[in-house]
Amino acid sequence: SDQFHYLHHKHFECNYGPGDCPLDRWFGTFKDKIVTKAEAAPDAHDIPGTDASDTDAPGRGAAVHDAKSTLFGFPEIGSFVYMLGAVLLPLAALVGAMRDPSSLPTAVGPLNGAQAVALLCSAGPVLVGLLLLLVTDRKAHSRPRFTFTSPFHKEGLVGALGLHLAVGVAVTVVPVYHMVHMVLAPPGLSAYCSLHGC
């Protein structure tokens, strides 16, 4: 979304960015300058998605071409599958929204059709990302906690990691679920109508 977000994904060990949102300061992940591998945490070179030769030599970081920053060529298979899913999931929701609500499947397991599509659109990208990480990362099976929770792998589930997960679900998965469900469900069955009556 911006240059700071790009730097976060390129270097991955912390969040570079403006101090307007205090979460990074509270959790100790805020940095105001790019650190070298020597200055980083001892296990920073093991973080998935980083290149060990990235910034080892002084002044070398800017000279090394970043393979992720090009628009030419075919992306890595994991990125391609994820982006394909990111395009297909909203299309599935759009097709569902354009159909008569009664034409959606009445049940998909314990969920009705609108709930199933809403869950797929809200939690699907997260689950697909975790699955792709499991399949494409060579060290995922030997150290799953590190793979799936880095850079918070040293935190307990009760504490910073748990709070990050809870806030992440609350501000991303839950609103998307309710928005898609409201669009697809028959009138009067949205969460708003359940709480306030319609």
PDB file of C-alpha atoms in Angstrom:
ATOM      1  CA  SER A   1       0.000   0.000   0.000  1.00  0.00           C
ATOM      2  CA  ASP A   2       2.936   2.337   0.570  1.00  0.00           C
ATOM      3  CA  GLN A   3       6.727   2.365   0.746  1.00  0.00           C
ATOM      4  CA  PHE A   4       6.775   1.579   4.459  1.00  0.00           C
ATOM      5  CA  HIS A   5       4.635  -1.509   3.912  1.00  0.00           C
ATOM      6  CA  TYR A   6       6.959  -2.574   1.078  1.00  0.00           C
ATOM      7  CA  LEU A   7       9.985  -2.260   3.377  1.00  0.00           C
ATOM      8  CA  HIS A   8       8.191  -4.343   6.012  1.00  0.00           C
ATOM      9  CA  HIS A   9       7.714  -7.169   3.505  1.00  0.00           C
ATOM     10  CA  LYS A  10      11.198  -6.843   2.015  1.00  0.00           C
ATOM     11  CA  HIS A  11      13.062  -6.916   5.340  1.00  0.00           C
ATOM     12  CA  PHE A  12      10.288  -8.625   7.349  1.00  0.00           C
ATOM     13  CA  GLU A  13      11.922  -8.425  10.776  1.00  0.00           C
ATOM     14  CA  CYS A  14      10.067  -5.287  11.830  1.00  0.00           C
ATOM     15  CA  ASN A  15       7.692  -2.540  10.747  1.00  0.00           C
ATOM     16  CA  TYR A  16       9.196   0.550   9.194  1.00  0.00           C
ATOM     17  CA  GLY A  17       6.872   3.446   9.016  1.00  0.00           C
ATOM     18  CA  PRO A  18       5.436   6.579  10.448  1.00  0.00           C
ATOM     19  CA  GLY A  19       4.749   6.753  14.146  1.00  0.00           C
ATOM     20  CA  ASP A  20       1.096   7.694  13.685  1.00  0.00           C
ATOM     21  CA  CYS A  21      -0.186   4.275  14.779  1.00  0.00           C
ATOM     22  CA  PRO A  22       1.271   3.368  18.188  1.00  0.00           C
ATOM     23  CA  LEU A  23       0.869  -0.424  17.849  1.00  0.00           C
ATOM     24  CA  ASP A  24       4.413  -0.898  16.506  1.00  0.00           C
ATOM     25  CA  ARG A  25       5.822   1.139  19.366  1.00  0.00           C
ATOM     26  CA  TRP A  26       3.796  -0.792  21.955  1.00  0.00           C
ATOM     27  CA  PHE A  27       4.969  -4.169  20.654  1.00  0.00           C
ATOM     28  CA  GLY A  28       8.579  -3.178  20.047  1.00  0.00           C
ATOM     29  CA  THR A  29       8.446  -3.761  16.285  1.00  0.00           C
ATOM     30  CA  PHE A  30       8.848  -0.122  15.207  1.00  0.00           C
ATOM     31  CA  LYS A  31      12.154   0.897  13.605  1.00  0.00           C
ATOM     32  CA  ASP A  32      12.987   4.310  12.215  1.00  0.00           C
ATOM     33  CA  LYS A  33      15.923   3.122  10.081  1.00  0.00           C
ATOM     34  CA  ILE A  34      16.802   0.051   8.057  1.00  0.00           C
ATOM     35  CA  VAL A  35      19.047  -2.220  10.081  1.00  0.00           C
ATOM     36  CA  THR A  36      21.732  -4.477   8.652  1.00  0.00           C
ATOM     37  CA  LYS A  37      21.769  -8.202   9.332  1.00  0.00           C
ATOM     38  CA  ALA A  38      24.574  -7.657  11.842  1.00  0.00           C
ATOM     39  CA  GLU A  39      22.409  -5.192  13.805  1.00  0.00           C
ATOM     40  CA  ALA A  40      19.260  -7.303  13.564  1.00  0.00           C
ATOM     41  CA  ALA A  41      18.179  -9.995  15.977  1.00  0.00           C
ATOM     42  CA  PRO A  42      20.386 -13.122  15.912  1.00  0.00           C
ATOM     43  CA  ASP A  43      17.693 -15.172  14.209  1.00  0.00           C
ATOM     44  CA  ALA A  44      16.572 -12.449  11.763  1.00  0.00           C
ATOM     45  CA  HIS A  45      18.392 -14.151   8.889  1.00  0.00           C
ATOM     46  CA  ASP A  46      16.150 -17.189   9.355  1.00  0.00           C
ATOM     47  CA  ILE A  47      12.933 -15.276   8.864  1.00  0.00           C
ATOM     48  CA  PRO A  48      11.045 -16.631   5.837  1.00  0.00           C
ATOM     49  CA  GLY A  49      11.239 -14.404   2.793  1.00  0.00           C
ATOM     50  CA  THR A  50      14.539 -12.726   3.615  1.00  0.00           C
ATOM     51  CA  ASP A  51      17.763 -13.085   1.703  1.00  0.00           C
ATOM     52  CA  ALA A  52      20.859 -13.669   3.843  1.00  0.00           C
ATOM     53  CA  SER A  53      22.994 -11.590   1.464  1.00  0.00           C
ATOM     54  CA  ASP A  54      20.494  -8.734   1.487  1.00  0.00           C
ATOM     55  CA  THR A  55      22.309  -6.132   3.560  1.00  0.00           C
ATOM     56  CA  ASP A  56      25.338  -7.962   4.960  1.00  0.00           C
ATOM     57  CA  ALA A  57      27.930  -5.807   3.224  1.00  0.00           C
ATOM     58  CA  PRO A  58      27.969  -2.079   4.069  1.00  0.00           C
ATOM     59  CA  GLY A  59      26.121  -0.075   1.426  1.00  0.00           C
ATOM     60  CA  ARG A  60      25.183  -3.206  -0.462  1.00  0.00           C
ATOM     61  CA  GLY A  61      21.465  -3.186   0.389  1.00  0.00           C
ATOM     62  CA  ALA A  62      20.568  -0.551  -2.211  1.00  0.00           C
ATOM     63  CA  ALA A  63      22.778  -2.119  -4.866  1.00  0.00           C
ATOM     64  CA  VAL A  64      21.219  -5.577  -4.648  1.00  0.00           C
ATOM     65  CA  HIS A  65      18.360  -5.989  -7.085  1.00  0.00           C
ATOM     66  CA  ASP A  66      15.162  -7.001  -5.366  1.00  0.00           C
ATOM     67  CA  ALA A  67      13.546  -9.766  -7.419  1.00  0.00           C
ATOM     68  CA  LYS A  68      10.120  -9.016  -5.937  1.00  0.00           C
ATOM     69  CA  SER A  69      10.079  -5.428  -7.189  1.00  0.00           C
ATOM     70  CA  THR A  70       9.855  -6.170 -10.915  1.00  0.00           C
ATOM     71  CA  LEU A  71       6.690  -6.271 -12.991  1.00  0.00           C
ATOM     72  CA  PHE A  72       8.250  -8.465 -15.673  1.00  0.00           C
ATOM     73  CA  GLY A  73       8.338 -12.241 -15.723  1.00  0.00           C
ATOM     74  CA  PHE A  74       6.210 -14.857 -14.041  1.00  0.00           C
ATOM     75  CA  PRO A  75       5.878 -14.595 -10.243  1.00  0.00           C
ATOM     76  CA  GLU A  76       6.846 -17.407  -7.909  1.00  0.00           C
ATOM     77  CA  ILE A  77       4.252 -20.192  -7.919  1.00  0.00           C
ATOM     78  CA  GLY A  78       3.146 -19.464  -4.347  1.00  0.00           C
ATOM     79  CA  SER A  79       2.569 -15.788  -5.143  1.00  0.00           C
ATOM     80  CA  PHE A  80       0.745 -16.694  -8.347  1.00  0.00           C
ATOM     81  CA  VAL A  81      -1.624 -19.112  -6.597  1.00  0.00           C
ATOM     82  CA  TYR A  82      -2.322 -16.594  -3.830  1.00  0.00           C
ATOM     83  CA  MET A  83      -3.015 -13.742  -6.261  1.00  0.00           C
ATOM     84  CA  LEU A  84      -5.221 -16.010  -8.373  1.00  0.00           C
ATOM     85  CA  GLY A  85      -7.240 -16.787  -5.261  1.00  0.00           C
ATOM     86  CA  ALA A  86      -7.362 -13.089  -4.396  1.00  0.00           C
ATOM     87  CA  VAL A  87      -9.008 -12.470  -7.778  1.00  0.00           C
ATOM     88  CA  LEU A  88     -11.327 -15.495  -7.767  1.00  0.00           C
ATOM     89  CA  LEU A  89     -12.742 -15.058  -4.242  1.00  0.00           C
ATOM     90  CA  PRO A  90     -14.275 -11.616  -4.885  1.00  0.00           C
ATOM     91  CA  LEU A  91     -15.595 -12.914  -8.210  1.00  0.00           C
ATOM     92  CA  ALA A  92     -17.322 -15.763  -6.355  1.00  0.00           C
ATOM     93  CA  ALA A  93     -18.891 -13.227  -4.009  1.00  0.00           C
ATOM     94  CA  LEU A  94     -19.931 -11.014  -6.935  1.00  0.00           C
ATOM     95  CA  VAL A  95     -21.556 -13.935  -8.759  1.00  0.00           C
ATOM     96  CA  GLY A  96     -23.340 -14.858  -5.548  1.00  0.00           C
ATOM     97  CA  ALA A  97     -24.514 -11.269  -5.061  1.00  0.00           C
ATOM     98  CA  MET A  98     -25.932 -11.101  -8.582  1.00  0.00           C
ATOM     99  CA  ARG A  99     -27.986 -14.267  -8.088  1.00  0.00           C
ATOM    100  CA  ASP A 100     -31.265 -14.602  -6.292  1.00  0.00           C
ATOM    101  CA  PRO A 101     -30.494 -15.403  -2.610  1.00  0.00           C
ATOM    102  CA  SER A 102     -32.790 -18.417  -2.795  1.00  0.00           C
ATOM    103  CA  SER A 103     -30.637 -19.869  -5.603  1.00  0.00           C
ATOM    104  CA  LEU A 104     -27.554 -20.137  -3.348  1.00  0.00           C
ATOM    105  CA  PRO A 105     -26.950 -23.567  -1.838  1.00  0.00           C
ATOM    106  CA  THR A 106     -29.166 -23.939   1.203  1.00  0.00           C
ATOM    107  CA  ALA A 107     -26.425 -25.554   3.278  1.00  0.00           C
ATOM    108  CA  VAL A 108     -22.704 -26.220   3.079  1.00  0.00           C
ATOM    109  CA  GLY A 109     -22.098 -28.352   6.130  1.00  0.00           C
ATOM    110  CA  PRO A 110     -23.406 -26.444   9.158  1.00  0.00           C
ATOM    111  CA  LEU A 111     -23.434 -23.140   7.213  1.00  0.00           C
ATOM    112  CA  ASN A 112     -25.979 -21.786   4.776  1.00  0.00           C
ATOM    113  CA  GLY A 113     -24.791 -20.628   1.343  1.00  0.00           C
ATOM    114  CA  ALA A 114     -24.344 -16.956   2.284  1.00  0.00           C
ATOM    115  CA  GLN A 115     -22.379 -17.881   5.410  1.00  0.00           C
ATOM    116  CA  ALA A 116     -20.139 -20.279   3.454  1.00  0.00           C
ATOM    117  CA  VAL A 117     -19.265 -17.703   0.770  1.00  0.00           C
ATOM    118  CA  ALA A 118     -18.731 -15.000   3.418  1.00  0.00           C
ATOM    119  CA  LEU A 119     -16.412 -17.283   5.396  1.00  0.00           C
ATOM    120  CA  LEU A 120     -14.541 -18.214   2.217  1.00  0.00           C
ATOM    121  CA  CYS A 121     -14.054 -14.546   1.274  1.00  0.00           C
ATOM    122  CA  SER A 122     -13.045 -13.396   4.768  1.00  0.00           C
ATOM    123  CA  ALA A 123     -10.926 -16.231   6.176  1.00  0.00           C
ATOM    124  CA  GLY A 124     -10.026 -17.888   2.866  1.00  0.00           C
ATOM    125  CA  PRO A 125      -7.055 -15.626   2.013  1.00  0.00           C
ATOM    126  CA  VAL A 126      -5.553 -16.156   5.474  1.00  0.00           C
ATOM    127  CA  LEU A 127      -5.960 -19.934   5.319  1.00  0.00           C
ATOM    128  CA  VAL A 128      -4.664 -20.150   1.739  1.00  0.00           C
ATOM    129  CA  GLY A 129      -1.642 -18.043   2.721  1.00  0.00           C
ATOM    130  CA  LEU A 130      -0.881 -20.349   5.659  1.00  0.00           C
ATOM    131  CA  LEU A 131      -1.305 -23.436   3.470  1.00  0.00           C
ATOM    132  CA  LEU A 132       0.980 -22.015   0.766  1.00  0.00           C
ATOM    133  CA  LEU A 133       3.571 -21.152   3.399  1.00  0.00           C
ATOM    134  CA  LEU A 134       3.394 -24.713   4.689  1.00  0.00           C
ATOM    135  CA  VAL A 135       3.815 -26.134   1.179  1.00  0.00           C
ATOM    136  CA  THR A 136       6.478 -23.750  -0.159  1.00  0.00           C
ATOM    137  CA  ASP A 137       8.719 -23.145   2.885  1.00  0.00           C
ATOM    138  CA  ARG A 138      11.333 -25.888   3.189  1.00  0.00           C
ATOM    139  CA  LYS A 139      11.680 -25.435   6.951  1.00  0.00           C
ATOM    140  CA  ALA A 140       7.959 -25.164   7.760  1.00  0.00           C
ATOM    141  CA  HIS A 141       7.632 -28.719   9.056  1.00  0.00           C
ATOM    142  CA  SER A 142      10.728 -28.610  11.256  1.00  0.00           C
ATOM    143  CA  ARG A 143       9.765 -25.339  12.980  1.00  0.00           C
ATOM    144  CA  PRO A 144       6.073 -24.579  12.427  1.00  0.00           C
ATOM    145  CA  ARG A 145       5.730 -22.065  15.267  1.00  0.00           C
ATOM    146  CA  PHE A 146       8.549 -19.950  13.834  1.00  0.00           C
ATOM    147  CA  THR A 147       7.223 -20.252  10.290  1.00  0.00           C
ATOM    148  CA  PHE A 148       3.674 -19.197  11.076  1.00  0.00           C
ATOM    149  CA  THR A 149       4.206 -16.635  13.842  1.00  0.00           C
ATOM    150  CA  SER A 150       7.505 -14.912  12.988  1.00  0.00           C
ATOM    151  CA  PRO A 151       8.464 -12.217  13.997  1.00  0.00           C
ATOM    152  CA  PHE A 152       6.378 -12.983  17.101  1.00  0.00           C
ATOM    153  CA  HIS A 153       7.623 -16.571  17.453  1.00  0.00           C
ATOM    154  CA  LYS A 154       9.108 -15.881  20.894  1.00  0.00           C
ATOM    155  CA  GLU A 155       5.847 -14.461  22.243  1.00  0.00           C
ATOM    156  CA  GLY A 156       3.283 -16.536  24.082  1.00  0.00           C
ATOM    157  CA  LEU A 157      -0.216 -17.014  22.736  1.00  0.00           C
ATOM    158  CA  VAL A 158      -1.416 -15.145  25.811  1.00  0.00           C
ATOM    159  CA  GLY A 159       0.264 -11.781  25.338  1.00  0.00           C
ATOM    160  CA  ALA A 160       1.528  -9.893  22.295  1.00  0.00           C
ATOM    161  CA  LEU A 161       0.973 -12.718  19.789  1.00  0.00           C
ATOM    162  CA  GLY A 162      -2.551 -13.438  20.991  1.00  0.00           C
ATOM    163  CA  LEU A 163      -3.422  -9.751  20.964  1.00  0.00           C
ATOM    164  CA  HIS A 164      -2.030  -9.368  17.432  1.00  0.00           C
ATOM    165  CA  LEU A 165      -4.078 -12.344  16.239  1.00  0.00           C
ATOM    166  CA  ALA A 166      -7.257 -11.165  17.982  1.00  0.00           C
ATOM    167  CA  VAL A 167      -6.951  -7.600  16.673  1.00  0.00           C
ATOM    168  CA  GLY A 168      -6.076  -8.893  13.202  1.00  0.00           C
ATOM    169  CA  VAL A 169      -9.158 -11.106  13.069  1.00  0.00           C
ATOM    170  CA  ALA A 170     -11.364  -8.367  14.553  1.00  0.00           C
ATOM    171  CA  VAL A 171     -10.360  -5.698  12.020  1.00  0.00           C
ATOM    172  CA  THR A 172      -9.985  -7.843   8.892  1.00  0.00           C
ATOM    173  CA  VAL A 173     -11.838 -11.164   8.937  1.00  0.00           C
ATOM    174  CA  VAL A 174     -14.951 -10.182  10.927  1.00  0.00           C
ATOM    175  CA  PRO A 175     -15.899  -7.018   8.954  1.00  0.00           C
ATOM    176  CA  VAL A 176     -15.368  -8.736   5.586  1.00  0.00           C
ATOM    177  CA  TYR A 177     -17.430 -11.726   6.731  1.00  0.00           C
ATOM    178  CA  HIS A 178     -20.353  -9.544   7.813  1.00  0.00           C
ATOM    179  CA  MET A 179     -20.195  -7.347   4.709  1.00  0.00           C
ATOM    180  CA  VAL A 180     -20.245 -10.314   2.300  1.00  0.00           C
ATOM    181  CA  HIS A 181     -22.903 -12.109   4.356  1.00  0.00           C
ATOM    182  CA  MET A 182     -25.101  -8.987   4.382  1.00  0.00           C
ATOM    183  CA  VAL A 183     -24.870  -8.704   0.584  1.00  0.00           C
ATOM    184  CA  LEU A 184     -25.599 -12.389  -0.065  1.00  0.00           C
ATOM    185  CA  ALA A 185     -28.136 -13.246   2.639  1.00  0.00           C
ATOM    186  CA  PRO A 186     -31.859 -12.724   2.153  1.00  0.00           C
ATOM    187  CA  PRO A 187     -33.137  -9.405   3.547  1.00  0.00           C
ATOM    188  CA  GLY A 188     -33.394  -9.325   7.314  1.00  0.00           C
ATOM    189  CA  LEU A 189     -30.778 -12.010   8.042  1.00  0.00           C
ATOM    190  CA  SER A 190     -27.660  -9.831   8.419  1.00  0.00           C
ATOM    191  CA  ALA A 191     -25.875  -9.407  11.746  1.00  0.00           C
ATOM    192  CA  TYR A 192     -27.158  -5.832  11.950  1.00  0.00           C
ATOM    193  CA  CYS A 193     -30.749  -6.991  11.580  1.00  0.00           C
ATOM    194  CA  SER A 194     -30.188  -9.723  14.149  1.00  0.00           C
ATOM    195  CA  LEU A 195     -28.934  -7.157  16.677  1.00  0.00           C
ATOM    196  CA  HIS A 196     -31.188  -4.191  15.943  1.00  0.00           C
ATOM    197  CA  GLY A 197     -34.141  -5.659  14.092  1.00  0.00           C
ATOM    198  CA  CYS A 198     -35.056  -4.710  10.548  1.00  0.00           C
TER     199      CYS A 198
END
